[in-house]
PDB file of C-alpha atoms and ligand atoms in Angstrom:
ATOM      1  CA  UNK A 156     144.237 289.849  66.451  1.00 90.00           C
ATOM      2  CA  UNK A 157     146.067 291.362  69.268  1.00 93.00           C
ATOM      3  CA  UNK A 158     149.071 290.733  70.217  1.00 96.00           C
ATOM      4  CA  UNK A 159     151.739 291.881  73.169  1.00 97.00           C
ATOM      5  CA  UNK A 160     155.954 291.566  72.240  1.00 97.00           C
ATOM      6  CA  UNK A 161     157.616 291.372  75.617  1.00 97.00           C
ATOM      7  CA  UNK A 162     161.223 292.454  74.652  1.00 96.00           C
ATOM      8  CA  UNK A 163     164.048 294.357  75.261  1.00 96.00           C
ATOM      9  CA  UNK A 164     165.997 294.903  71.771  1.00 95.00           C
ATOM     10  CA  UNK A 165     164.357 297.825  70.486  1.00 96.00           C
ATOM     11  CA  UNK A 166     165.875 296.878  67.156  1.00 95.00           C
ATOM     12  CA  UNK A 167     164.083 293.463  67.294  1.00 93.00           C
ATOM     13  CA  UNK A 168     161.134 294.846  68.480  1.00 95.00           C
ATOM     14  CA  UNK A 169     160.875 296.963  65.391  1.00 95.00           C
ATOM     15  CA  UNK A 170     161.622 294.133  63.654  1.00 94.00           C
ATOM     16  CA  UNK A 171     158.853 291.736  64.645  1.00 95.00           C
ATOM     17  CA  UNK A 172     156.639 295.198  65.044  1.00 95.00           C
ATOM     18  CA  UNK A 173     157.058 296.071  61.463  1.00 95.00           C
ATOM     19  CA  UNK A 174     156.500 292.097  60.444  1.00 95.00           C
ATOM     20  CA  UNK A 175     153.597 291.332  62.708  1.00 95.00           C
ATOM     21  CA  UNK A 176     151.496 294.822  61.191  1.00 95.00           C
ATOM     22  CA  UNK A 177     152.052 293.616  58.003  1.00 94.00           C
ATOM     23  CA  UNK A 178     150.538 290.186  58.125  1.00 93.00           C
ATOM     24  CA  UNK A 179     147.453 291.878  59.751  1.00 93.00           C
ATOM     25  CA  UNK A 180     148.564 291.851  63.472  1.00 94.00           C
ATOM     26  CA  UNK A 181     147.749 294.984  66.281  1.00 93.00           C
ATOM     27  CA  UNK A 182     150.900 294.673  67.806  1.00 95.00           C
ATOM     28  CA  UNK A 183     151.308 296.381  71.756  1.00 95.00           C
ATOM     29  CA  UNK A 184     155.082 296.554  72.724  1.00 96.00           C
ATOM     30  CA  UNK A 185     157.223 296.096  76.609  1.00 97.00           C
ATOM     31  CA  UNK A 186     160.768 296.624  77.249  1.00 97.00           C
ATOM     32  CA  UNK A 187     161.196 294.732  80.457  1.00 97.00           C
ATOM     33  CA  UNK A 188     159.194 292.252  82.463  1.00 97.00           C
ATOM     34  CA  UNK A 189     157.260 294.514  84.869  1.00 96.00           C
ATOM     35  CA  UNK A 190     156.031 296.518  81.731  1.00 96.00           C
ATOM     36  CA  UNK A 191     155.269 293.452  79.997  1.00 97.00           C
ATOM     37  CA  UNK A 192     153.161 291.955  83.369  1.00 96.00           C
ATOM     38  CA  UNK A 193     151.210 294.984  83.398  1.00 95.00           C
ATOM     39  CA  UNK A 194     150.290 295.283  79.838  1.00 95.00           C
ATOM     40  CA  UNK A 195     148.950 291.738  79.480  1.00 95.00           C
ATOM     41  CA  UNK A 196     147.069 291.727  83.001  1.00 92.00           C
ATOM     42  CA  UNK A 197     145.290 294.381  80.852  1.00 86.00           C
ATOM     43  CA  UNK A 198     144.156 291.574  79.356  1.00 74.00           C
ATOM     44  CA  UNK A 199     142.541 290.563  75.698  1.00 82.00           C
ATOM     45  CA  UNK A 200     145.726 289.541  73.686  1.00 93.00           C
ATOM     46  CA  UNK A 201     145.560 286.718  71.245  1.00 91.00           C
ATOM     47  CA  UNK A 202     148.989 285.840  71.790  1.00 94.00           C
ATOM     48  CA  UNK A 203     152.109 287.080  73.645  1.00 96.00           C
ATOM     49  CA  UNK A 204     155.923 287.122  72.476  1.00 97.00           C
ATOM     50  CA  UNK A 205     158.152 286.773  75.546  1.00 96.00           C
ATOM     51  CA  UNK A 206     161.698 287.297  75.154  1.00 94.00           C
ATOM     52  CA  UNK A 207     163.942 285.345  78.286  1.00 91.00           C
ATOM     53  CA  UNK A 208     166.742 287.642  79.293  1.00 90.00           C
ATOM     54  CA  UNK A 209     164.669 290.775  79.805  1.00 93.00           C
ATOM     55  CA  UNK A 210     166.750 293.350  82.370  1.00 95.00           C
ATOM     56  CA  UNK A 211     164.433 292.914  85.510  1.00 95.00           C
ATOM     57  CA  UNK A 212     162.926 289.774  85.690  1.00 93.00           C
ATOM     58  CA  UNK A 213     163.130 287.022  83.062  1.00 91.00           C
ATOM     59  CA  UNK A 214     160.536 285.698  80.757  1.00 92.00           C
ATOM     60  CA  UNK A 215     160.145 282.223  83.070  1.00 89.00           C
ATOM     61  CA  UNK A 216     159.562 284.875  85.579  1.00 90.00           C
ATOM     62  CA  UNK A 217     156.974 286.780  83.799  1.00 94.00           C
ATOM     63  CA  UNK A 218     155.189 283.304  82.522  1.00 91.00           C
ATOM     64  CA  UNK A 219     154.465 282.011  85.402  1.00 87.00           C
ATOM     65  CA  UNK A 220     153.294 285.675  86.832  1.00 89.00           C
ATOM     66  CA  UNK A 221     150.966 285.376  84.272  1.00 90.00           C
ATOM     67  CA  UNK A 222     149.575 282.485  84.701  1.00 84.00           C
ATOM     68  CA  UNK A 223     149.304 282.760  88.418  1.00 81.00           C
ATOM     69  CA  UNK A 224     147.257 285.842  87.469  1.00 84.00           C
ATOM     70  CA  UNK A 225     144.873 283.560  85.283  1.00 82.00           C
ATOM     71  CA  UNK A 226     146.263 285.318  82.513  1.00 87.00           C
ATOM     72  CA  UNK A 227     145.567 282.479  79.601  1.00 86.00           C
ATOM     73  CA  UNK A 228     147.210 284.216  76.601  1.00 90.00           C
ATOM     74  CA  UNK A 229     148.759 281.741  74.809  1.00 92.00           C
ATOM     75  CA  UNK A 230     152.673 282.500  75.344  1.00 93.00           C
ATOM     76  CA  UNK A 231     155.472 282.154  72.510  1.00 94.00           C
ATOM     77  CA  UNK A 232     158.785 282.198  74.190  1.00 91.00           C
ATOM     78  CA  UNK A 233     161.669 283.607  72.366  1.00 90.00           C
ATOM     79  CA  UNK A 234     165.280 283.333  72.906  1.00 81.00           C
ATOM     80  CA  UNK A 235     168.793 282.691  72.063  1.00 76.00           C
ATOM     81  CA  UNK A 236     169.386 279.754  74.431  1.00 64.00           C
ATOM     82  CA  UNK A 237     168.929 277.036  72.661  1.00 63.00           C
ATOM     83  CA  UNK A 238     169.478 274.383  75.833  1.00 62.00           C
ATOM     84  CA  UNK A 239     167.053 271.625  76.047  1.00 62.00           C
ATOM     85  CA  UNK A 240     166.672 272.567  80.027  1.00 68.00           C
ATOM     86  CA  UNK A 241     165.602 276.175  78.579  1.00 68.00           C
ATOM     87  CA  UNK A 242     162.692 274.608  76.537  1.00 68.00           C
ATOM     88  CA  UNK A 243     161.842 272.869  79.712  1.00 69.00           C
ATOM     89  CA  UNK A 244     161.796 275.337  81.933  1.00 73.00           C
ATOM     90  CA  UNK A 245     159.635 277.703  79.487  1.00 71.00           C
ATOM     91  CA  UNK A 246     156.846 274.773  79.110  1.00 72.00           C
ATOM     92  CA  UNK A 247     157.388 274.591  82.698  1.00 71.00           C
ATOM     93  CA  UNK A 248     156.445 277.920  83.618  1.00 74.00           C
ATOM     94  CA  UNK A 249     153.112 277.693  81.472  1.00 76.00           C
ATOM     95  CA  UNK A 250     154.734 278.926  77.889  1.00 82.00           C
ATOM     96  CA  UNK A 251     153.308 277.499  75.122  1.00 84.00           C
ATOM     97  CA  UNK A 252     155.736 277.440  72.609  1.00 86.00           C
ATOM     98  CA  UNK A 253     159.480 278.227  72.380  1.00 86.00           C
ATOM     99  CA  UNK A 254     161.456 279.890  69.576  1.00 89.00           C
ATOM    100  CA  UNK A 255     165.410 279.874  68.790  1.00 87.00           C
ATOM    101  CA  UNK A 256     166.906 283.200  68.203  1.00 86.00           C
ATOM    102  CA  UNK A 257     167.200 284.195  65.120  1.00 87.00           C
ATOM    103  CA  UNK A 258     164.273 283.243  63.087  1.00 90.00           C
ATOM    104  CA  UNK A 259     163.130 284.297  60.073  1.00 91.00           C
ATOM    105  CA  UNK A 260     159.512 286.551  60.210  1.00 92.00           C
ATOM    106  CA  UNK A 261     157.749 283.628  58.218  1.00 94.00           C
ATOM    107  CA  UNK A 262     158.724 281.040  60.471  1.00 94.00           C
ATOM    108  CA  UNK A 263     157.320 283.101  63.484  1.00 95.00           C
ATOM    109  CA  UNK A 264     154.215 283.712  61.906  1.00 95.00           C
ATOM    110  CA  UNK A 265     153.355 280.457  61.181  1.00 93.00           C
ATOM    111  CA  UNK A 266     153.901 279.296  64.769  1.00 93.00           C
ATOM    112  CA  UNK A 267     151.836 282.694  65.879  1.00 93.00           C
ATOM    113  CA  UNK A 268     149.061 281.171  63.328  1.00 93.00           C
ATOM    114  CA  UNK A 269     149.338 277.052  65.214  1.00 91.00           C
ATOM    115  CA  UNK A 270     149.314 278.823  68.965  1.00 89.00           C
ATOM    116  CA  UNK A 271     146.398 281.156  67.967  1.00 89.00           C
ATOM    117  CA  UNK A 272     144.563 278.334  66.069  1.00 87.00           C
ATOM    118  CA  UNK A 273     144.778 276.217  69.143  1.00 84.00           C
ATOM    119  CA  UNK A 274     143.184 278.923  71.483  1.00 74.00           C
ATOM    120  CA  UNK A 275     144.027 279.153  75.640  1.00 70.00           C
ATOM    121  CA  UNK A 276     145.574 276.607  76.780  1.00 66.00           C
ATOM    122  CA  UNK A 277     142.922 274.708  79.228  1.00 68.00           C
ATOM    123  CA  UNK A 278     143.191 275.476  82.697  1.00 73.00           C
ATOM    124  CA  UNK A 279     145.070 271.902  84.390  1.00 76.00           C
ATOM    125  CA  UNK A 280     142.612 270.858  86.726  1.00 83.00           C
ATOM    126  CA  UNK A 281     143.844 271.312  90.721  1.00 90.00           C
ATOM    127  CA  UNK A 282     144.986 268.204  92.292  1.00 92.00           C
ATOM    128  CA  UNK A 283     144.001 267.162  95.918  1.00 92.00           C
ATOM    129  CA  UNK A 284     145.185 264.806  98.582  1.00 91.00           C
ATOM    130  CA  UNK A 285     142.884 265.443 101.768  1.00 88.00           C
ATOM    131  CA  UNK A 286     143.347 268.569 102.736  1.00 88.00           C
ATOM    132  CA  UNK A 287     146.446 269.136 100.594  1.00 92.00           C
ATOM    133  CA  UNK A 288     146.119 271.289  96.999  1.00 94.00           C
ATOM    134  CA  UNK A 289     148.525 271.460  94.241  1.00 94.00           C
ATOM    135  CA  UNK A 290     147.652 274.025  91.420  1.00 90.00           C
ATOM    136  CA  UNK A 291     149.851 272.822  88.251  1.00 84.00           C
ATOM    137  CA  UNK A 292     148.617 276.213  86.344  1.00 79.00           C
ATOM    138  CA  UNK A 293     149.505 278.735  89.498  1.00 80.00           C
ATOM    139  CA  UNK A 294     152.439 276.030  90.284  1.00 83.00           C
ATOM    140  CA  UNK A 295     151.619 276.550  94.051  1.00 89.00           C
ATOM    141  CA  UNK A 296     151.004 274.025  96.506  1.00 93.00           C
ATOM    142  CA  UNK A 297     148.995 274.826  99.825  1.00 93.00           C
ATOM    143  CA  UNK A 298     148.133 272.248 103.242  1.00 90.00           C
ATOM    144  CA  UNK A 299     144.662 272.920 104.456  1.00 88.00           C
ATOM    145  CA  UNK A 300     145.280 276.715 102.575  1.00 88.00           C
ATOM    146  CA  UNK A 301     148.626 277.412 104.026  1.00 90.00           C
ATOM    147  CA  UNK A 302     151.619 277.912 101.425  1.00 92.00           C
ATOM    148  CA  UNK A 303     154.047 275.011 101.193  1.00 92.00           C
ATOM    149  CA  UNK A 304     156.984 276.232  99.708  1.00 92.00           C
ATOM    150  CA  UNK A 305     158.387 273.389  97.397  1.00 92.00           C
ATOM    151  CA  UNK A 306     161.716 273.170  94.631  1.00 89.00           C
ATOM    152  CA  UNK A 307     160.842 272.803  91.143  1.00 83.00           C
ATOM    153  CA  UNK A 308     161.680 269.050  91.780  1.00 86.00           C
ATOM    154  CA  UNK A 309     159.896 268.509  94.734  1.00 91.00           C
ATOM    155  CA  UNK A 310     157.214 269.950  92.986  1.00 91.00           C
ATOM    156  CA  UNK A 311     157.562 267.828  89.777  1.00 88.00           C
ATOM    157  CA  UNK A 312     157.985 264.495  92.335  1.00 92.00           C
ATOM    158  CA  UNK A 313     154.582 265.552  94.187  1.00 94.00           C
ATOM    159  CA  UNK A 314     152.326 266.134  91.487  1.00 92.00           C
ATOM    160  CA  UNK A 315     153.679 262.943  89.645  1.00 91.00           C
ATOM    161  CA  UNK A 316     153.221 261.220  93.081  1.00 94.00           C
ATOM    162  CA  UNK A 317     149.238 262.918  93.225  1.00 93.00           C
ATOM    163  CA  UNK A 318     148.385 261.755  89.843  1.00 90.00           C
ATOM    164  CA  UNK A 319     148.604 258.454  90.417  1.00 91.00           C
ATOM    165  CA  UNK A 320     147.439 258.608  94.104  1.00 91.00           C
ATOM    166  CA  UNK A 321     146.816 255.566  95.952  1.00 91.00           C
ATOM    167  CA  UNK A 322     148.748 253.737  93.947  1.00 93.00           C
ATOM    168  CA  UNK A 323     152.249 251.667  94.021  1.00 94.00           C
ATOM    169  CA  UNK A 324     154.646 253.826  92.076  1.00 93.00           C
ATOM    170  CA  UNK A 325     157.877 252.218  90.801  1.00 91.00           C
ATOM    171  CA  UNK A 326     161.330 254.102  91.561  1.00 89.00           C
ATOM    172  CA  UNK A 327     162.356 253.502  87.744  1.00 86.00           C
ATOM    173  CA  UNK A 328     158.774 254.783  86.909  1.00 87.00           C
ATOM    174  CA  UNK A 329     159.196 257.748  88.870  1.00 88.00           C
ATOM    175  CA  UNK A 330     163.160 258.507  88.009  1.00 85.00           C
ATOM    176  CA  UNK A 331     162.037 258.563  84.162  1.00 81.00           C
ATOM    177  CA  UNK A 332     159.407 260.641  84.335  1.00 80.00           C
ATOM    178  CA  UNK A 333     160.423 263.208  87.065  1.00 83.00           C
ATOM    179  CA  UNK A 334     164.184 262.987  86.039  1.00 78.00           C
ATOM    180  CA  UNK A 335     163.868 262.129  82.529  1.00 73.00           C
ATOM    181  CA  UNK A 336     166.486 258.917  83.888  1.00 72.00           C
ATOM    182  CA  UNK A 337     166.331 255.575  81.745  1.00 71.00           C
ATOM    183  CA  UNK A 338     168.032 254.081  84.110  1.00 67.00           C
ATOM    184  CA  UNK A 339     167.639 252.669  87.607  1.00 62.00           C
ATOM    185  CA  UNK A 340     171.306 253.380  88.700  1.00 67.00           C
ATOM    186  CA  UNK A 341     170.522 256.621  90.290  1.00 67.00           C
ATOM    187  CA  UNK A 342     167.482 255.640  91.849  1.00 71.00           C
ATOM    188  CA  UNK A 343     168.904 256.630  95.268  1.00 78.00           C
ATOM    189  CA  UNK A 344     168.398 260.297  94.162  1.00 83.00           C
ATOM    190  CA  UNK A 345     164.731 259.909  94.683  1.00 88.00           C
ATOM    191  CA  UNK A 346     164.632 259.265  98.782  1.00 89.00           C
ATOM    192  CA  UNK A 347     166.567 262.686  99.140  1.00 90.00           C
ATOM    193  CA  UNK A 348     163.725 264.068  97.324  1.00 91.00           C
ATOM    194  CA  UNK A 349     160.815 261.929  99.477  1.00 92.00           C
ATOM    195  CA  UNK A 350     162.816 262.517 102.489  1.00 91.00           C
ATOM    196  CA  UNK A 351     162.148 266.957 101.698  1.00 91.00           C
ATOM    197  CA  UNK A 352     158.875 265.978 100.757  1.00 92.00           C
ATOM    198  CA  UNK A 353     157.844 264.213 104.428  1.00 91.00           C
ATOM    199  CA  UNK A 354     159.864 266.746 105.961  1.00 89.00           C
ATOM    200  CA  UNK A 355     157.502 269.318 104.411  1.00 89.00           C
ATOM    201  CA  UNK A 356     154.220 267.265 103.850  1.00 86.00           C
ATOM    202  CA  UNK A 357     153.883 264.185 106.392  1.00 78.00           C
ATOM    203  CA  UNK A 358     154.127 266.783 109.878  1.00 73.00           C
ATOM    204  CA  UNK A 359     150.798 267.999 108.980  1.00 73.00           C
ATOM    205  CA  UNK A 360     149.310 264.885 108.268  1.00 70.00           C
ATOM    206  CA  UNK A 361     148.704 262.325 111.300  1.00 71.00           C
ATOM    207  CA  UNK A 362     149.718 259.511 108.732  1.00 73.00           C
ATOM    208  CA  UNK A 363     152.617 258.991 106.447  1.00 81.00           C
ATOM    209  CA  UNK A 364     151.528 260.533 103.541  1.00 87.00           C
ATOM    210  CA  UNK A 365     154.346 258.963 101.075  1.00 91.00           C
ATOM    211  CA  UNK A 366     154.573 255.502 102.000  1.00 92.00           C
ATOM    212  CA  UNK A 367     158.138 253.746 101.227  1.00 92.00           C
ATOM    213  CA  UNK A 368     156.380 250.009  99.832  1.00 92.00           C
ATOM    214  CA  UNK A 369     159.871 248.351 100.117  1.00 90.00           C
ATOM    215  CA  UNK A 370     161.805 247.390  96.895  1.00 86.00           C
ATOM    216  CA  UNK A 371     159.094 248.500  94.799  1.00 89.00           C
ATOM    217  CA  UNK A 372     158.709 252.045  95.293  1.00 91.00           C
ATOM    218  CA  UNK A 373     156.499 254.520  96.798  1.00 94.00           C
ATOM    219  CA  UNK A 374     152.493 255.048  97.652  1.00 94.00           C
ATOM    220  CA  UNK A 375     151.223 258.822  97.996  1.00 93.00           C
ATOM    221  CA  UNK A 376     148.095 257.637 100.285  1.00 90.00           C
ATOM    222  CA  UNK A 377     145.132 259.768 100.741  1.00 88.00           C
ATOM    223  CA  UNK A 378     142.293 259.549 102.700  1.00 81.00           C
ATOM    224  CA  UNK A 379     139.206 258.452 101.386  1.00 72.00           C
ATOM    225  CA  UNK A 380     135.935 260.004 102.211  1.00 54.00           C
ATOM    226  CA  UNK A 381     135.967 262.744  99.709  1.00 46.00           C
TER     227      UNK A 381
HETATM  228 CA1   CA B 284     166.672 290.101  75.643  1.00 64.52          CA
END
């Protein structure tokens, strides 16, 4: 078993070095991001240890590099935030798992063991609209293969809107699973959102694309003969 540690502390990287050969592992090592990119578009490791803060780019960064490369190592994220949004962001960005700085060698081995036990992560299929694309692995979205440049949120509103295309989607439905909001109260938060969204989508359609079905919610339409 191969793996790549993505991390700046040469002191931990000894560390989990020295840990990792003993259970068994063949352990490659990066200091910063770049390094680490290059390394595991080299391809064949098992699993990769990504530390966050890294001095050029951070491991979020260097996640979703990878997988935009189709580089399907499963990814262990390690780091001393321990915010909820963190966690979030590092399943966002195509990480696998997430571990809280410090940890004991067992308790990363046994996670190392559940990641590589559960193999690559699939590939999330590419969702479609027409002639619109959005790649949930690459995180990209492109009209008729042109870029669209969208927030994280935007992005997280559209491809909630895509999987349940054609359908009547409820603002409290959408708020708690875009937002992660129970309640209804800030449901005004969403129309900034659609509003972006038309303003970047519906110009290069010659329909609405997100239709507002009053006092319900919203309708991503698409068209049908495909
Ligand atoms: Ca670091």
């Amino acid at each position: 078993m191969r793996l790549l540690i993505i991390e700046d502390e040469a002191k931990l990287r000894s560390v989990l070095r020295r840990g990792l050969e003993a259970a068994g592992y063949v352990v490659d090592e990066a200091e910063d991001g770049q390094g680490g990119i290059a390394r595991a578009l080299d391809g064949g490791y098992d699993a990769i240890l990504l530390d966050i803060l890294l001095p050029d780019i951070d491991g979020f960064e260097v996640c979703m590099q990878l997988r935009r490369a189709e580089v399907w190592s499963p990814v262990l994220m390690l780091t001393a935030l321990d915010a909820v949004d963190d966690r979030i962001r590092g399943l966002d960005a195509g990480a696998d798992d997430y571990l809280v700085k410090p940890f004991a060698i067992g308790e990363l081995l046994s996670r190392l063991r559940a990641l590589i036990r559960r193999g690559r992560p699939p590939r999330p299929a590419v969702l479609t609209c027409g002639s619109l694309e959005l790649d949930p692995a690459t995180r990209s979205v492109s009209w008729d293969g042109h870029p669209v440049e969208l927030s994280r949120r935007e992005f997280a509103l559209l491809e909630f809107l895509l999987h349940h295309r054609d359908e009547v989607v409820q603002r409290a439905t959408i708020l708690r699973h875009v937002w992660g909001v129970r309640s209804d109260e800030q449901s005004n938060i969403i129309d900034a959102f659609v509003r972006n969204l038309r303003d970047k989508l519906d110009r290069r359609f010659d329909y609405p694309l997100i239709e507002t079905v009053r006092g319900v919610g919203f309708r991503l339409r698409c068209p049908s003969n495909e």
